[in-house]
């Protein structure tokens, strides 16, 4: 049978012992069971989670292990969504990835991010000034309805009065393309700018702020064990510290 004697006895000794793939699957299932949101983990996020726990394996190994266990999520594509044509989207994108501004309140960015808390998700809606990176308005709610974004703009108007000619850039989420939100922009004197569909880099500076917020603060604490109100306080304090840092830099 072309099998060495030592190879045969090695196989005999290992009978009934779990293989490397089986041991990896146990670790993967452990990560999935840590928190309900972990069930959404894809291969890359699972590979990163394993690495954080000291298990360094290739993407292919993680993929094959999850695939054999039926843990791979099917990629779903939406159908029937009406989208503006490319020419229209280009006209509506006034920022065109130029996030520099030579004076305050000339170019503003906004978006929504979510944070998992013990009592549900917290949705964060800030407005960032491209001039110095200052967060000039900030609203947080337990939902991401259009009123969240509208009230963020109202907070901005209450603080700075009308802002005639100021550009406010966002993605094409239904909140930002709603009639009520656009009416609030007109009331505030703001000019709307919209990213192209599926072009995350069109609002890259706002995404960068969210990444910094989560890396420097939110990922350092167990937000999924904290109430929304506690997390709100953490974010408000972070923003105040960021504002003070911005002012100190301007004084220098």
XYZ file of C-alpha atoms in Angstrom:
252
model
C 0.000 0.000 0.000
C 3.080 2.191 -0.115
C 2.610 3.330 3.512
C 5.523 3.460 5.940
C 5.280 1.678 9.248
C 5.858 4.909 11.222
C 3.209 6.703 9.137
C 0.693 3.947 9.864
C 1.266 4.080 13.619
C 1.114 7.922 13.580
C -2.276 7.689 11.855
C -3.381 5.080 14.392
C -2.415 7.304 17.339
C -4.316 10.282 15.903
C -7.545 8.360 15.392
C -10.359 10.177 17.209
C -8.336 13.346 17.788
C -9.743 16.598 16.334
C -7.888 17.988 13.321
C -6.524 21.507 12.929
C -9.610 22.570 10.932
C -11.933 21.261 13.652
C -10.003 23.122 16.346
C -10.174 26.306 14.287
C -13.929 25.872 13.879
C -14.319 25.671 17.672
C -12.505 29.024 18.001
C -14.652 30.567 15.252
C -17.860 29.368 16.911
C -16.590 30.793 20.201
C -16.175 34.226 18.606
C -19.631 34.039 17.025
C -21.195 33.225 20.383
C -19.513 36.133 22.211
C -22.071 38.698 21.000
C -25.214 38.581 18.811
C -23.681 41.052 16.325
C -20.744 38.725 15.743
C -23.027 36.452 13.731
C -22.682 39.013 10.930
C -18.914 38.446 10.713
C -17.579 37.684 7.272
C -14.298 35.939 6.529
C -12.044 39.009 6.800
C -13.576 40.203 10.074
C -13.346 36.677 11.457
C -9.690 36.445 10.399
C -9.024 39.738 12.240
C -10.902 38.553 15.342
C -8.885 35.316 15.402
C -5.645 37.284 15.066
C -6.635 39.460 18.060
C -6.926 36.253 20.084
C -3.524 35.025 18.929
C -4.633 32.623 16.175
C -2.968 33.660 12.917
C -4.334 31.762 9.913
C -4.710 32.571 6.236
C -7.821 34.008 4.618
C -8.236 30.814 2.599
C -8.126 28.607 5.708
C -10.768 30.719 7.462
C -12.907 30.728 4.327
C -12.767 26.943 3.871
C -13.491 26.309 7.564
C -16.482 28.688 7.644
C -17.739 27.458 4.270
C -17.703 23.784 5.318
C -19.609 24.703 8.495
C -22.204 26.742 6.567
C -21.164 30.032 8.202
C -20.613 32.062 5.005
C -23.255 34.722 4.411
C -24.616 35.074 0.901
C -23.991 38.482 -0.628
C -27.365 40.051 -1.349
C -27.758 42.656 -4.068
C -30.742 45.021 -3.972
C -33.029 45.002 -6.983
C -35.401 47.593 -8.315
C -33.781 50.616 -6.664
C -34.060 53.805 -8.708
C -30.696 55.531 -9.101
C -29.766 58.830 -10.652
C -27.727 58.557 -13.835
C -23.981 59.224 -13.727
C -24.222 62.681 -15.309
C -26.789 63.837 -12.746
C -24.728 62.455 -9.855
C -21.608 64.252 -11.087
C -23.491 67.555 -11.196
C -24.839 67.076 -7.685
C -21.383 66.313 -6.232
C -20.046 69.810 -5.562
C -17.179 68.716 -3.265
C -15.617 66.238 -5.733
C -13.327 64.821 -2.998
C -11.742 68.219 -2.314
C -12.022 68.404 1.472
C -9.917 71.549 1.919
C -11.430 74.918 2.863
C -9.734 78.302 3.218
C -12.178 79.606 5.840
C -14.604 78.227 8.441
C -18.159 77.163 7.547
C -17.479 77.038 3.815
C -17.585 73.258 3.306
C -19.356 70.935 5.725
C -19.615 67.119 5.750
C -22.158 64.863 7.413
C -23.020 61.176 7.692
C -24.451 58.626 10.148
C -22.614 55.885 12.012
C -23.951 53.324 14.470
C -22.649 52.049 17.808
C -23.883 48.835 19.447
C -25.010 49.414 23.045
C -26.529 47.161 25.685
C -30.039 48.504 25.065
C -29.799 48.674 21.265
C -27.995 50.651 18.597
C -27.039 54.315 18.952
C -26.973 56.354 15.742
C -24.537 59.276 15.622
C -25.053 62.206 13.219
C -22.277 64.843 13.262
C -21.481 67.758 10.943
C -17.765 68.356 10.314
C -16.179 71.620 9.141
C -13.559 70.961 6.446
C -11.599 74.053 7.527
C -10.241 72.597 10.761
C -12.023 69.272 11.294
C -14.233 70.674 14.050
C -17.550 68.946 14.761
C -19.934 71.914 14.622
C -23.162 69.972 15.284
C -23.900 66.571 16.798
C -27.138 64.639 17.317
C -27.573 61.073 18.619
C -30.708 58.930 18.616
C -31.900 55.330 18.902
C -32.980 55.417 15.235
C -31.707 56.740 11.916
C -34.883 58.330 10.604
C -34.706 61.568 8.620
C -35.548 63.578 11.767
C -32.091 62.720 13.146
C -30.416 64.473 10.199
C -32.940 67.329 10.126
C -32.381 68.083 13.821
C -28.608 68.040 13.258
C -29.025 70.824 10.678
C -31.425 72.692 12.998
C -28.778 72.555 15.725
C -26.283 74.012 13.233
C -28.680 76.842 12.277
C -29.412 77.606 15.943
C -25.685 77.917 16.580
C -24.626 79.860 13.467
C -27.904 81.362 12.167
C -28.296 81.228 8.370
C -25.341 79.946 6.398
C -25.980 81.291 2.910
C -23.710 79.658 0.334
C -22.253 77.033 2.688
C -22.010 73.553 1.121
C -23.228 70.547 3.111
C -22.026 67.247 1.630
C -23.429 63.779 2.408
C -24.097 60.410 0.828
C -27.343 59.536 -0.988
C -29.092 57.964 1.983
C -32.866 58.328 1.986
C -32.583 60.714 4.956
C -30.540 63.205 2.923
C -32.605 62.963 -0.256
C -35.961 63.330 1.548
C -38.110 66.381 0.848
C -38.169 67.372 4.546
C -34.362 67.371 4.824
C -33.900 69.379 1.630
C -36.492 71.894 2.818
C -34.494 72.344 6.027
C -31.356 73.000 3.961
C -33.165 75.750 2.038
C -34.381 77.279 5.314
C -30.800 77.290 6.612
C -29.329 78.719 3.384
C -27.223 75.599 2.826
C -26.324 74.193 -0.600
C -26.586 70.408 -0.861
C -23.819 68.236 -2.299
C -24.230 64.475 -2.706
C -21.761 61.628 -3.164
C -22.117 59.301 -6.134
C -23.769 55.946 -5.478
C -21.393 53.322 -4.013
C -18.463 55.783 -3.912
C -17.424 55.858 -0.232
C -14.333 57.963 -1.016
C -16.611 60.856 -2.024
C -17.076 61.442 1.720
C -13.739 60.044 2.865
C -12.933 62.729 5.446
C -16.181 62.091 7.312
C -15.520 58.347 7.227
C -12.020 59.060 8.551
C -13.491 60.927 11.532
C -15.735 57.961 12.367
C -12.755 55.598 12.127
C -10.725 57.805 14.496
C -13.613 58.110 16.979
C -14.046 54.343 17.121
C -10.338 53.488 17.191
C -9.342 56.078 19.810
C -12.378 55.813 22.065
C -15.263 53.431 21.319
C -13.204 50.309 20.582
C -11.330 50.862 23.844
C -14.469 50.400 25.966
C -17.190 47.684 25.981
C -19.965 49.826 24.473
C -22.102 46.711 23.945
C -22.342 46.448 27.749
C -23.194 50.136 28.243
C -26.514 51.960 27.996
C -27.038 54.411 25.154
C -26.999 57.392 27.524
C -23.594 56.339 28.872
C -22.161 56.043 25.354
C -23.654 59.435 24.439
C -21.758 61.001 27.346
C -18.513 59.337 26.201
C -18.944 60.683 22.660
C -19.845 64.201 23.832
C -16.761 64.305 26.061
C -14.573 63.032 23.230
C -15.937 65.779 20.970
C -15.284 68.467 23.603
C -11.701 67.266 24.004
C -11.291 67.237 20.215
C -12.683 70.783 20.042
C -10.243 71.982 22.703
C -7.361 70.330 20.837
C -8.421 72.092 17.623
C -8.513 75.477 19.393
C -5.068 74.886 20.941
C -3.645 74.116 17.502
C -5.145 77.335 16.092
C -3.606 79.373 18.909
C -0.205 77.861 18.167
